[in-house]
Short mmCIF file of C-alpha atoms in Angstrom, two decimals:
data_model
loop_
_atom_site.label_atom_id
_atom_site.label_comp_id
_atom_site.label_asym_id
_atom_site.label_seq_id
_atom_site.Cartn_x
_atom_site.Cartn_y
_atom_site.Cartn_z
CA MET A 502 -0.15 -0.06 -0.08
CA ALA A 503 1.48 3.70 -0.90
CA THR A 504 1.55 5.67 2.22
CA HIS A 505 0.93 8.70 0.59
CA PRO A 506 -2.75 7.96 -1.72
CA ALA A 507 -3.04 6.85 1.57
CA LEU A 508 -2.73 9.65 3.91
CA ALA A 509 -4.70 11.66 0.90
CA TYR A 510 -7.47 9.63 1.70
CA LEU A 511 -7.57 10.13 5.27
CA HIS A 512 -7.14 13.93 4.71
CA GLU A 513 -9.99 14.24 2.68
CA VAL A 514 -12.64 11.99 4.68
CA ARG A 515 -11.33 13.54 7.87
CA ALA A 516 -11.80 17.52 6.79
CA GLY A 517 -14.33 17.75 8.94
CA ALA A 518 -12.90 16.25 11.79
CA ARG A 519 -9.75 18.62 11.56
CA ARG A 520 -12.15 21.53 11.31
CA ALA A 521 -13.45 20.96 14.74
CA LYS A 522 -10.10 20.09 16.36
CA ARG A 523 -8.63 23.58 14.69
CA GLY A 524 -12.00 25.52 16.27
CA ASN A 525 -10.90 24.06 19.93
CA ALA A 526 -7.67 24.67 19.16
CA TRP A 527 -8.45 28.68 18.53
CA PHE A 528 -10.83 28.56 21.41
CA ALA A 529 -7.99 27.31 24.01
CA ALA A 530 -6.04 29.81 22.29
CA TYR A 531 -8.71 32.91 22.51
CA ALA A 532 -9.29 31.75 26.33
CA CYS A 533 -5.17 31.32 27.67
CA ALA A 534 -4.92 35.24 25.77
CA LEU A 535 -8.66 36.40 27.41
CA ILE A 536 -7.47 35.01 30.77
CA GLY A 537 -4.11 36.18 30.56
CA GLY A 538 -5.15 39.97 29.31
CA ALA A 539 -7.58 39.79 32.15
CA TRP A 540 -5.10 38.93 35.17
CA GLY A 541 -1.20 38.54 33.56
CA LEU A 542 -1.22 41.64 31.97
CA PRO A 543 -2.04 44.14 35.36
CA LEU A 544 0.02 42.50 36.74
CA LEU A 545 3.08 42.98 34.67
CA LEU A 546 2.06 46.02 34.33
CA ALA A 547 2.23 46.64 38.04
CA ALA A 548 5.51 45.22 38.54
CA SER A 549 6.83 47.59 35.59
CA ARG A 550 5.89 50.48 37.19
CA ALA A 551 7.45 49.08 40.38
CA GLY A 552 10.55 49.53 38.40
CA GLY A 553 10.13 52.44 36.83
CA ASP A 554 9.37 54.20 40.72
CA GLY A 555 12.78 52.65 41.21
CA GLY A 556 11.45 49.68 43.26
CA ARG A 557 14.42 47.23 43.50
CA GLY A 558 12.24 44.75 44.53
CA GLY A 559 14.03 45.17 48.23
CA ALA A 560 16.79 42.84 49.50
CA LEU A 561 15.88 39.85 48.12
CA GLY A 562 15.01 41.00 44.60
CA ALA A 563 19.14 42.50 44.57
CA ARG A 564 19.85 38.80 46.24
CA VAL A 565 17.91 37.29 43.40
CA LEU A 566 19.55 39.26 40.46
CA ASP A 567 23.49 38.91 42.33
CA ALA A 568 22.80 35.45 41.62
CA LEU A 569 21.35 35.06 38.75
CA PRO A 570 24.30 33.83 36.99
CA LEU A 571 23.54 30.88 39.07
CA LEU A 572 19.74 30.70 39.37
CA ALA A 573 19.09 31.34 35.01
CA PRO A 574 21.15 27.90 33.99
CA ALA A 575 19.78 26.17 36.99
CA ALA A 576 16.05 27.12 36.33
CA LEU A 577 16.39 25.99 32.35
CA LEU A 578 18.58 23.28 33.13
CA LEU A 579 15.66 22.19 35.38
CA THR A 580 13.22 22.90 32.62
CA LEU A 581 15.12 20.21 30.79
CA LEU A 582 14.79 17.36 33.22
CA LEU A 583 11.41 18.22 33.83
CA ILE A 584 10.71 18.36 30.25
CA GLY A 585 12.87 14.92 29.55
CA TYR A 586 11.03 13.55 33.06
CA GLY A 587 7.27 14.39 31.33
CA ALA A 588 8.30 12.22 28.10
CA THR A 589 8.16 9.37 30.06
CA TRP A 590 4.95 9.02 30.02
CA ARG A 591 3.45 11.40 27.24
CA GLY A 592 5.55 12.89 24.48
CA PRO A 593 6.18 15.14 22.35
CA VAL A 594 5.25 12.58 19.81
CA THR A 595 2.10 11.37 20.79
CA VAL A 596 -0.13 9.53 18.40
CA GLU A 597 -3.87 9.25 18.71
CA ARG A 598 -4.53 5.49 19.09
CA PRO A 599 -7.01 5.15 15.80
CA ALA A 600 -4.03 6.55 14.27
CA LEU A 601 -1.86 3.49 15.90
CA THR A 602 -4.17 0.93 15.17
CA TRP A 603 -4.27 1.59 11.15
CA LEU A 604 -1.57 3.36 10.21
CA LEU A 605 1.22 2.81 11.91
CA SER A 606 0.50 -0.91 12.53
CA ALA A 607 0.12 -1.05 8.59
CA PRO A 608 3.42 -1.67 5.87
CA LEU A 609 3.48 2.82 5.20
CA ALA A 610 6.02 4.81 6.14
CA ARG A 611 6.29 6.13 9.58
CA ALA A 612 8.26 9.63 8.90
CA PRO A 613 4.66 11.03 7.35
CA VAL A 614 3.11 10.31 10.02
CA VAL A 615 4.99 10.59 12.85
CA LEU A 616 7.00 13.94 11.84
CA PRO A 617 3.65 16.63 11.88
CA ARG A 618 3.01 15.57 14.97
CA LEU A 619 6.56 15.96 16.18
CA LEU A 620 6.75 19.48 14.17
CA ALA A 621 3.20 20.40 16.06
CA ALA A 622 4.13 19.82 19.54
CA LEU A 623 8.14 21.21 18.89
CA GLY A 624 6.29 24.57 17.63
CA LEU A 625 4.11 24.58 20.26
CA ALA A 626 6.89 24.09 23.11
CA ALA A 627 8.61 26.70 21.51
CA ALA A 628 5.66 29.44 21.67
CA GLY A 629 5.29 28.52 25.12
CA GLY A 630 8.55 28.97 26.05
CA ALA A 631 9.23 32.07 24.63
CA ILE A 632 6.16 33.60 26.32
CA ALA A 633 7.52 32.22 29.50
CA GLY A 634 10.99 33.26 29.55
CA GLY A 635 9.63 37.21 28.00
CA VAL A 636 7.74 37.29 30.90
CA ALA A 637 10.30 36.06 33.25
CA GLY A 638 12.78 38.74 31.71
CA PHE A 639 10.34 41.74 31.91
CA LEU A 640 9.79 40.61 35.49
CA LEU A 641 13.40 40.35 36.02
CA SER A 642 13.96 44.07 34.43
CA ALA A 643 11.37 45.46 36.37
CA LEU A 644 13.62 44.24 39.41
CA ARG A 645 16.59 45.69 37.95
CA ASP A 646 14.85 48.80 37.37
CA GLY A 647 16.02 48.96 33.16
CA PRO A 648 14.99 48.86 30.31
CA TRP A 649 12.04 45.96 29.88
CA ALA A 650 12.60 45.07 26.04
CA GLY A 651 16.12 44.05 26.43
CA ALA A 652 15.21 41.95 29.18
CA THR A 653 12.12 40.00 27.67
CA THR A 654 13.72 39.55 24.28
CA ALA A 655 16.55 37.88 26.06
CA GLY A 656 13.90 36.10 28.41
CA GLY A 657 12.01 35.09 25.60
CA TRP A 658 15.36 33.42 23.46
CA ALA A 659 16.19 31.71 26.61
CA GLY A 660 13.16 30.20 26.34
CA LEU A 661 12.85 29.10 22.87
CA CYS A 662 16.21 27.46 22.70
CA THR A 663 15.14 25.48 25.88
CA ALA A 664 11.85 24.37 24.49
CA LEU A 665 13.44 23.13 21.90
CA VAL A 666 16.26 21.61 23.03
CA GLY A 667 13.94 19.85 25.45
CA GLY A 668 11.42 18.57 22.96
CA ALA A 669 14.65 17.13 21.40
CA LEU A 670 15.56 15.13 24.77
CA GLY A 671 11.37 13.98 24.42
CA VAL A 672 12.29 12.60 21.60
CA ALA A 673 15.31 10.86 22.86
CA VAL A 674 13.46 9.55 25.70
CA GLU A 675 11.35 7.86 23.62
CA ARG A 676 13.29 6.40 21.09
CA HIS A 677 15.26 4.85 23.86
CA GLU A 678 12.58 3.90 25.71
CA PRO A 679 13.74 -0.09 25.76
CA LEU A 680 17.22 1.16 27.59
CA LEU A 681 15.07 3.82 29.78
CA LEU A 682 12.95 0.50 31.46
CA ARG A 683 16.08 -1.60 32.36
CA ARG A 684 17.50 1.07 33.59
CA GLY A 685 14.45 2.60 34.76
CA PRO A 686 15.06 3.24 38.78
CA GLY A 687 18.54 4.44 38.21
CA VAL A 688 17.80 7.22 35.63
CA LEU A 689 14.48 7.97 37.70
CA ARG A 690 16.90 8.45 40.89
CA ALA A 691 19.55 10.41 39.41
CA THR A 692 16.85 12.74 38.02
CA ARG A 693 15.00 13.45 41.29
CA ALA A 694 18.76 14.01 42.88
CA ALA A 695 19.37 16.33 40.01
CA ILE A 696 16.40 18.22 40.69
CA ALA A 697 16.33 18.29 44.46
CA ALA A 698 19.61 19.35 44.43
CA LEU A 699 19.18 22.59 41.67
CA CYS A 700 16.33 23.33 43.67
CA ALA A 701 18.14 23.41 46.59
CA GLY A 702 21.19 25.25 45.05
CA GLY A 703 19.17 28.20 43.60
CA ALA A 704 17.49 28.39 46.97
CA LEU A 705 21.11 28.32 48.81
CA GLY A 706 22.44 31.32 46.14
CA ALA A 707 19.65 33.57 46.27
CA THR A 708 19.74 33.59 50.34
CA CYS A 709 23.80 33.55 50.48
CA GLY A 710 25.13 34.83 47.27
CA VAL A 711 26.89 33.58 44.63
CA PRO A 712 30.94 33.54 43.64
CA SER A 713 31.88 35.03 40.69
CA TRP A 714 34.02 31.96 39.56
CA LEU A 715 30.92 29.67 40.19
CA GLY A 716 28.48 32.25 38.41
CA ALA A 717 30.93 31.57 35.18
CA VAL A 718 31.08 28.15 35.53
CA CYS A 719 27.53 27.59 35.04
CA LEU A 720 27.01 30.26 32.18
CA TRP A 721 29.63 27.90 30.51
CA SER A 722 28.78 24.57 31.83
CA GLY A 723 26.11 23.76 28.52
CA PRO A 724 23.27 24.92 26.29
CA TRP A 725 21.32 26.01 29.45
CA GLY A 726 24.00 28.75 30.06
CA TRP A 727 24.59 29.42 26.91
CA ALA A 728 20.66 30.54 26.54
CA ALA A 729 20.97 32.09 30.23
CA GLN A 730 23.78 34.27 29.06
CA PRO A 731 21.43 37.03 26.83
CA LEU A 732 19.19 37.28 29.50
CA VAL A 733 21.85 38.06 32.93
CA ALA A 734 23.55 40.68 30.38
CA ALA A 735 20.24 42.36 29.37
CA VAL A 736 19.59 42.62 33.18
CA GLY A 737 23.10 44.43 34.16
CA GLY A 738 25.10 40.89 35.23
CA PRO A 739 28.58 39.73 34.59
CA ALA A 740 28.61 37.76 31.11
CA PRO A 741 30.73 39.53 28.84
CA GLY A 742 30.73 36.70 25.90
CA TRP A 743 26.86 36.61 25.69
CA ARG A 744 27.28 37.11 21.79
CA VAL A 745 29.30 34.06 21.57
CA ALA A 746 26.90 31.90 23.76
CA ALA A 747 23.66 32.85 21.84
CA ALA A 748 25.40 31.80 18.80
CA LEU A 749 26.06 28.22 20.68
CA ALA A 750 22.52 28.31 22.14
CA ALA A 751 20.84 28.91 18.86
CA GLY A 752 23.40 26.28 16.63
CA CYS A 753 22.56 23.41 19.90
CA ALA A 754 18.95 24.09 19.13
CA ALA A 755 19.02 23.74 15.50
CA LEU A 756 20.74 20.69 16.05
CA ALA A 757 18.38 19.26 18.83
CA VAL A 758 15.68 20.11 16.19
CA TRP A 759 17.35 18.29 13.28
CA ALA A 760 18.22 14.72 15.65
CA ALA A 761 14.89 14.88 16.80
CA ARG A 762 14.10 14.70 13.41
CA ARG A 763 15.78 11.88 11.99
CA ALA A 764 15.24 10.27 15.80
CA ALA A 765 11.31 10.41 15.96
CA PRO A 766 10.78 7.32 12.94
CA LEU A 767 12.91 5.29 14.63
CA ILE A 768 10.37 5.63 18.01
CA PRO A 769 9.28 1.93 18.80
CA LEU A 770 5.47 1.48 18.17
CA ALA A 771 4.91 0.08 21.92
CA ALA A 772 6.07 3.49 23.55
CA LEU A 773 3.96 5.31 20.99
CA ARG A 774 1.20 2.89 21.89
CA ARG A 775 1.27 3.36 25.99
CA ARG A 776 1.53 7.44 25.60
CA ALA A 777 -1.34 7.54 23.78
CA THR A 778 -3.20 5.22 26.43
CA VAL A 779 -1.62 7.14 29.00
CA ALA A 780 -2.35 10.28 27.25
CA ALA A 781 -5.56 9.28 26.93
CA GLN A 782 -6.13 7.95 30.64
CA VAL A 783 -5.33 11.63 31.86
CA THR A 784 -7.89 13.33 29.99
CA ALA A 785 -10.44 11.07 30.98
CA ALA A 786 -9.41 11.61 34.76
CA LEU A 787 -8.58 15.27 34.34
CA PHE A 788 -12.11 16.09 32.67
CA ALA A 789 -13.66 13.85 35.59
CA LEU A 790 -11.55 16.27 38.34
CA ASP A 791 -9.97 12.51 39.58
CA LEU A 792 -6.28 13.82 40.15
CA ARG A 793 -5.04 10.26 41.77
CA GLN A 794 -6.35 8.66 38.97
CA ALA A 795 -4.30 11.07 36.75
CA ARG A 796 -1.13 10.42 39.11
CA GLY A 797 -2.06 6.44 39.02
CA ALA A 798 -1.38 7.00 35.16
CA VAL A 799 1.06 8.40 34.70
CA ARG A 800 3.12 6.71 36.60
CA THR A 801 3.85 4.03 34.46
CA LEU A 802 7.40 3.93 33.82
CA GLY A 803 8.59 0.48 33.86
CA THR A 804 10.74 0.53 36.97
CA PRO A 805 11.34 -3.16 38.86
CA GLY A 806 11.32 -3.31 42.55
CA ALA A 807 14.97 -2.84 44.06
CA ARG A 808 15.57 -4.36 47.44
CA PRO A 809 15.66 -1.79 50.00
CA ARG A 810 18.69 -1.41 51.66
CA LEU A 811 17.68 -0.21 54.84
CA ARG A 812 15.05 -2.42 56.90
CA LEU A 813 13.04 -1.97 60.28
CA PRO A 814 13.11 -5.00 62.32
CA PRO A 815 9.23 -6.03 62.88
CA PRO A 816 7.88 -4.92 65.82
CA ARG A 817 6.84 -7.28 68.69
CA ARG A 818 3.63 -4.75 69.98
CA ARG A 819 0.75 -4.73 67.99
CA TRP A 820 0.17 -1.42 68.42
CA LEU A 821 3.64 -0.54 66.40
CA LEU A 822 2.29 -2.77 63.52
CA ILE A 823 0.75 0.67 61.51
CA PRO A 824 4.05 2.70 62.39
CA TRP A 825 6.23 0.15 61.57
CA ARG A 826 4.39 -0.62 58.08
CA ASN A 827 4.50 3.26 57.15
CA ALA A 828 8.08 3.92 58.46
CA THR A 829 8.98 0.71 55.54
CA GLY A 830 6.76 2.30 52.85
CA LEU A 831 8.72 5.77 53.65
CA LEU A 832 12.22 3.94 53.49
CA ARG A 833 11.05 1.94 50.41
CA SER A 834 10.47 5.49 48.25
CA PRO A 835 13.69 7.98 49.44
CA ALA A 836 12.40 10.69 46.86
CA ARG A 837 9.40 11.39 49.42
CA LEU A 838 12.06 11.81 52.29
CA ALA A 839 14.32 13.64 50.53
CA TRP A 840 11.71 16.18 49.13
CA ALA A 841 10.06 16.05 52.44
CA ALA A 842 13.20 17.60 54.26
CA LEU A 843 13.41 20.08 51.05
CA TRP A 844 10.37 21.73 51.99
CA THR A 845 10.71 21.07 55.74
CA THR A 846 14.29 22.98 54.88
CA VAL A 847 12.20 25.73 52.72
CA ALA A 848 9.64 25.96 55.23
CA VAL A 849 12.07 26.83 58.43
CA THR A 850 14.31 29.14 56.10
CA LEU A 851 11.52 31.28 55.32
CA THR A 852 10.33 31.74 59.02
CA ALA A 853 13.83 32.38 59.88
CA TYR A 854 13.66 35.06 57.54
CA ALA A 855 9.90 36.57 57.96
CA PRO A 856 11.02 39.18 60.81
CA THR A 857 13.48 40.38 58.30
CA ALA A 858 11.09 41.34 55.78
CA ARG A 859 8.56 43.69 55.59
CA GLY A 860 5.13 45.10 53.88
CA GLY A 861 3.64 42.70 51.59
CA ALA A 862 7.29 39.90 51.51
CA GLN A 863 6.84 39.17 55.14
CA LEU A 864 3.32 37.77 54.28
CA VAL A 865 4.82 35.85 51.17
CA ALA A 866 7.43 34.24 53.40
CA VAL A 867 5.20 33.05 56.48
CA ALA A 868 2.37 31.94 53.53
CA GLY A 869 5.23 30.41 51.67
CA ALA A 870 6.52 28.55 54.90
CA ALA A 871 3.30 27.36 56.07
CA VAL A 872 2.59 25.93 52.18
CA ALA A 873 5.96 24.82 52.39
CA GLY A 874 4.93 22.49 56.17
CA TYR A 875 2.64 21.73 53.94
CA LEU A 876 4.03 20.38 51.44
CA ALA A 877 6.42 18.27 53.88
CA ALA A 878 3.33 16.71 55.41
CA ALA A 879 2.07 15.34 52.38
CA GLN A 880 4.99 13.71 51.29
CA LEU A 881 5.04 11.93 54.10
CA ALA A 882 0.98 10.86 54.36
CA GLU A 883 1.71 8.68 51.30
CA PRO A 884 0.92 5.38 52.98
CA ALA A 885 -2.35 7.08 54.19
CA ARG A 886 -2.92 8.24 50.89
CA VAL A 887 -2.13 4.80 48.69
CA GLU A 888 -4.36 3.22 51.56
CA ALA A 889 -7.27 5.36 50.55
CA ASP A 890 -6.94 4.65 47.19
CA ASP A 891 -7.53 1.19 47.89
CA ILE A 892 -9.43 0.28 51.07
CA ARG A 893 -9.22 -3.06 50.41
CA ARG A 894 -5.55 -2.92 51.94
CA ALA A 895 -7.01 -1.35 55.16
CA ALA A 896 -9.26 -4.50 55.85
CA PRO A 897 -6.89 -7.01 57.73
CA LEU A 898 -5.49 -3.79 60.07
CA PRO A 899 -6.18 -4.45 63.39
CA THR A 900 -7.78 -1.59 64.38
CA THR A 901 -11.13 0.59 63.63
CA ALA A 902 -11.45 2.41 60.03
CA GLY A 903 -11.49 6.34 62.54
CA ALA A 904 -8.34 5.30 64.65
CA LEU A 905 -6.52 3.90 61.85
CA ALA A 906 -6.31 7.88 60.37
CA LEU A 907 -5.11 8.84 63.37
CA TRP A 908 -2.02 5.73 63.66
CA HIS A 909 -1.74 7.20 60.38
CA ALA A 910 -0.74 10.66 62.00
CA CYS A 911 2.28 9.03 63.83
CA VAL A 912 5.34 8.56 61.49
CA PRO A 913 4.32 11.84 59.49
CA GLY A 914 3.87 13.93 62.61
CA ALA A 915 7.24 12.58 64.31
CA ALA A 916 8.83 13.19 61.21
CA LEU A 917 7.58 16.91 60.71
CA LEU A 918 8.35 17.48 64.62
CA THR A 919 12.27 16.31 64.30
CA GLY A 920 12.67 18.16 60.86
CA THR A 921 11.32 21.49 62.10
CA GLY A 922 12.65 20.93 65.33
CA ALA A 923 16.33 20.70 64.14
CA GLY A 924 15.53 23.47 61.95
CA ALA A 925 15.11 25.76 64.65
CA LEU A 926 17.76 24.32 66.86
CA LEU A 927 20.12 24.97 63.77
CA CYS A 928 18.93 28.44 63.61
CA ALA A 929 19.29 29.02 67.09
CA LEU A 930 23.14 27.40 67.21
CA ALA A 931 23.78 29.73 63.98
CA GLY A 932 22.11 33.30 65.31
CA ARG A 933 19.47 33.75 63.77
CA TRP A 934 16.71 32.45 66.45
CA GLN A 935 13.20 33.91 65.47
CA PRO A 936 10.22 32.77 67.89
CA GLY A 937 8.36 32.02 64.98
CA LEU A 938 10.12 29.03 64.46
CA ALA A 939 9.02 27.46 67.84
CA LEU A 940 5.43 28.19 66.42
CA LEU A 941 6.17 26.31 63.32
CA VAL A 942 7.21 23.58 65.05
CA ALA A 943 3.64 23.48 66.95
CA ALA A 944 1.77 24.24 63.90
CA ALA A 945 3.51 20.47 62.20
CA PRO A 946 0.57 18.45 63.85
CA ALA A 947 -1.80 21.42 61.93
CA TYR A 948 0.04 20.57 58.65
CA VAL A 949 -0.05 16.45 59.12
CA ALA A 950 -4.14 16.79 59.74
CA ALA A 951 -4.47 18.76 56.34
CA ALA A 952 -2.49 16.44 54.44
CA LEU A 953 -4.51 13.57 56.02
CA VAL A 954 -7.82 15.27 55.48
CA SER A 955 -6.54 15.20 51.54
CA ALA A 956 -5.63 11.45 51.51
CA TYR A 957 -9.16 10.90 53.19
CA ARG A 958 -11.16 13.54 50.65
CA GLY A 959 -12.45 10.11 48.44
CA PRO A 960 -14.34 10.46 45.23
CA VAL A 961 -15.78 13.85 44.46
CA PRO A 962 -19.77 13.70 45.15
CA PRO A 963 -21.76 14.38 41.71
CA HIS A 964 -23.53 17.31 43.31
CA VAL A 965 -20.35 19.03 43.71
CA LEU A 966 -19.48 18.70 40.37
CA ILE A 967 -22.60 19.99 38.81
CA GLY A 968 -22.79 22.49 40.68
CA VAL A 969 -25.51 25.60 40.52
CA GLU A 970 -26.34 28.20 37.35
CA THR A 971 -25.68 31.70 38.66
CA PRO A 972 -25.09 34.84 36.68
CA MET A 973 -21.33 34.24 36.50
CA GLY A 974 -21.83 30.86 35.38
CA ASN A 975 -21.61 27.38 36.51
CA THR A 976 -20.21 26.67 40.23
CA GLY A 977 -18.98 22.97 39.35
CA GLY A 978 -15.77 23.78 38.78
CA PRO A 979 -14.82 26.00 41.68
CA GLN A 980 -16.50 24.10 44.20
CA ALA A 981 -14.76 20.72 42.58
CA VAL A 982 -11.31 23.03 42.99
CA ALA A 983 -11.94 24.21 47.06
CA TRP A 984 -13.65 20.78 47.92
CA TYR A 985 -10.08 19.37 46.47
CA LEU A 986 -8.58 21.87 48.73
CA ARG A 987 -10.56 22.09 51.65
CA GLY A 988 -8.02 20.56 54.42
CA PRO A 989 -5.25 22.46 53.61
CA LEU A 990 -7.47 26.13 53.12
CA VAL A 991 -9.12 25.69 56.09
CA LEU A 992 -5.95 24.24 58.56
CA LEU A 993 -3.27 26.67 56.50
CA GLY A 994 -5.96 29.16 56.47
CA ALA A 995 -6.18 28.85 60.63
CA THR A 996 -2.19 28.63 61.33
CA THR A 997 -0.93 31.39 59.37
CA PRO A 998 -2.76 34.61 60.37
CA VAL A 999 -1.21 33.28 63.94
CA LEU A 1000 2.75 33.06 62.26
CA THR A 1001 2.22 36.53 60.20
CA ALA A 1002 1.45 38.27 63.75
CA THR A 1003 4.22 36.37 64.99
CA ALA A 1004 6.65 37.85 62.56
CA ARG A 1005 5.40 41.09 62.82
CA THR A 1006 5.69 41.37 66.51
CA SER A 1007 8.82 39.47 66.55
CA GLY A 1008 6.67 37.35 69.47
CA HIS A 1009 8.81 39.18 72.23
CA ALA A 1010 5.54 38.74 74.37
CA PRO A 1011 5.61 35.70 76.27
CA LEU A 1012 1.58 35.95 76.74
CA SER A 1013 0.96 36.47 73.40
CA LEU A 1014 3.56 33.73 72.16
CA ALA A 1015 1.94 31.25 74.86
CA LEU A 1016 -1.57 32.08 73.41
CA ALA A 1017 -0.14 31.50 69.51
CA LEU A 1018 1.28 28.60 70.68
CA ALA A 1019 -2.16 27.17 72.33
CA GLY A 1020 -4.24 28.23 69.24
CA LEU A 1021 -1.86 26.22 67.18
CA LEU A 1022 -1.74 23.52 69.24
CA ALA A 1023 -5.67 23.51 69.25
CA ALA A 1024 -5.99 23.71 65.69
CA GLY A 1025 -4.19 20.73 64.85
CA ALA A 1026 -6.32 18.75 67.41
CA ALA A 1027 -9.36 19.98 65.59
CA GLY A 1028 -7.66 19.08 61.94
CA LEU A 1029 -6.75 15.41 63.96
CA TRP A 1030 -10.66 15.14 64.73
CA TRP A 1031 -11.61 16.09 61.43
CA ALA A 1032 -9.34 13.11 59.55
CA TRP A 1033 -10.50 10.63 61.90
CA ARG A 1034 -14.03 11.46 60.69
CA THR A 1035 -13.05 11.88 56.97
CA GLY A 1036 -10.92 8.78 57.03
CA ARG A 1037 -13.54 6.48 58.77
CA ARG A 1038 -16.13 7.80 55.97
CA VAL A 1039 -14.06 6.62 53.17
CA LEU A 1040 -12.58 3.56 54.51
CA ARG A 1041 -15.80 2.13 55.95
CA GLY A 1042 -17.24 2.79 52.33
#
């Protein structure tokens, strides 16, 4: 069967479907432009006015600009790693299942089927990368109080080159999927470790500054540094060879697109089939607002179970069974422990920094610390989340449904109390003690309770999805979002004002500090009662 006559026939009979698809694409673009114009442009204009009035973003903004030779390459490299990680389940080359069944399984040439999808994916990624990079460059120019056009163009250039190189990296991940399946655990561990190290290094660079030699090494370390140099130079940073670096970045992007075009027709059929299946499952789960099902569908990279190096001895007492089980599960997924440690470090750092900040920066620091504390607890509460997804796992356990939810709070609570307490102790030894650190430790039970409420939320009720018709539209979407986030929203809303008030007054009054501690402990107790109630409802079915 000839390839081009078959594709020409399909092009003719599917003209109506293509028109409908183009209409949906134009509507999505219109919606994004409308939302961006209504919400994004006012914020960007406000940032521009702040820069024009001489607002440099405070001490933190100056530190960010000084650390930009490290932060910009780290951010671009992090983007590349995330694109490569995402390619393990979706793309960039994603062929719909009918085309897989009727075209790629037939004796037809693959290139005319695969290459248009690759070029469309690269074009969409390039547009998104250029827009995101341009926005980042504009904001950085506002911090420096300089001309915005050059920084915006340089940021768009960095995003464009990174998106093209990332698309080629994604094609390489698809092309060599059999190798990744054999080396899956090592590749995933290395990727996660690199992402965590980049996040920690960027935060440390913004806090403590970056030596000039380290910034030069990062800017010349690879395509991520080459693409970042024009942006660093546009905001007045040290990048004397940025023209050469820009030429190298352009050549690397062109070479990456050429390599991706050659490798795309060689992607195994099994890899395309699996990505089409997973993409359809994720789309269906997102339309049903079932985020857990979407997350479960994404975890499809074949990672054979590795033997854990750390083993806990089996408990000799019955009441230690569930904590031992949860601790064993966390030891077998060290990435969660690493992320929990990272988020705990962020929470402690922001809490120690908050009293020295002023105005809105102080509120952002306190809120960021609270969110980071919740995210650390959510990583540690994964055993409860797994059990809520499959209630059959809880059937043989020697406890009631409500008590089981409280038993699941033991390991996350102990780990979070230990982490925040150790961070507060280190801050005290370093001479950076703040009363808010004691409150962060006291807020740990509330964060764990919020994570357990989210773990035991169960499926979305139908009446929440249906919503109510109002002059502003249907309330189903906002209700579903609020239903998903009700635990964190309530408990973070109860703890953040207390932490903010302490940061503003520096917590020197013993009575006010004692009242704040009592309020946080009461919020934690109420949250644990809420987790007991939701756990009993979900586990009883």
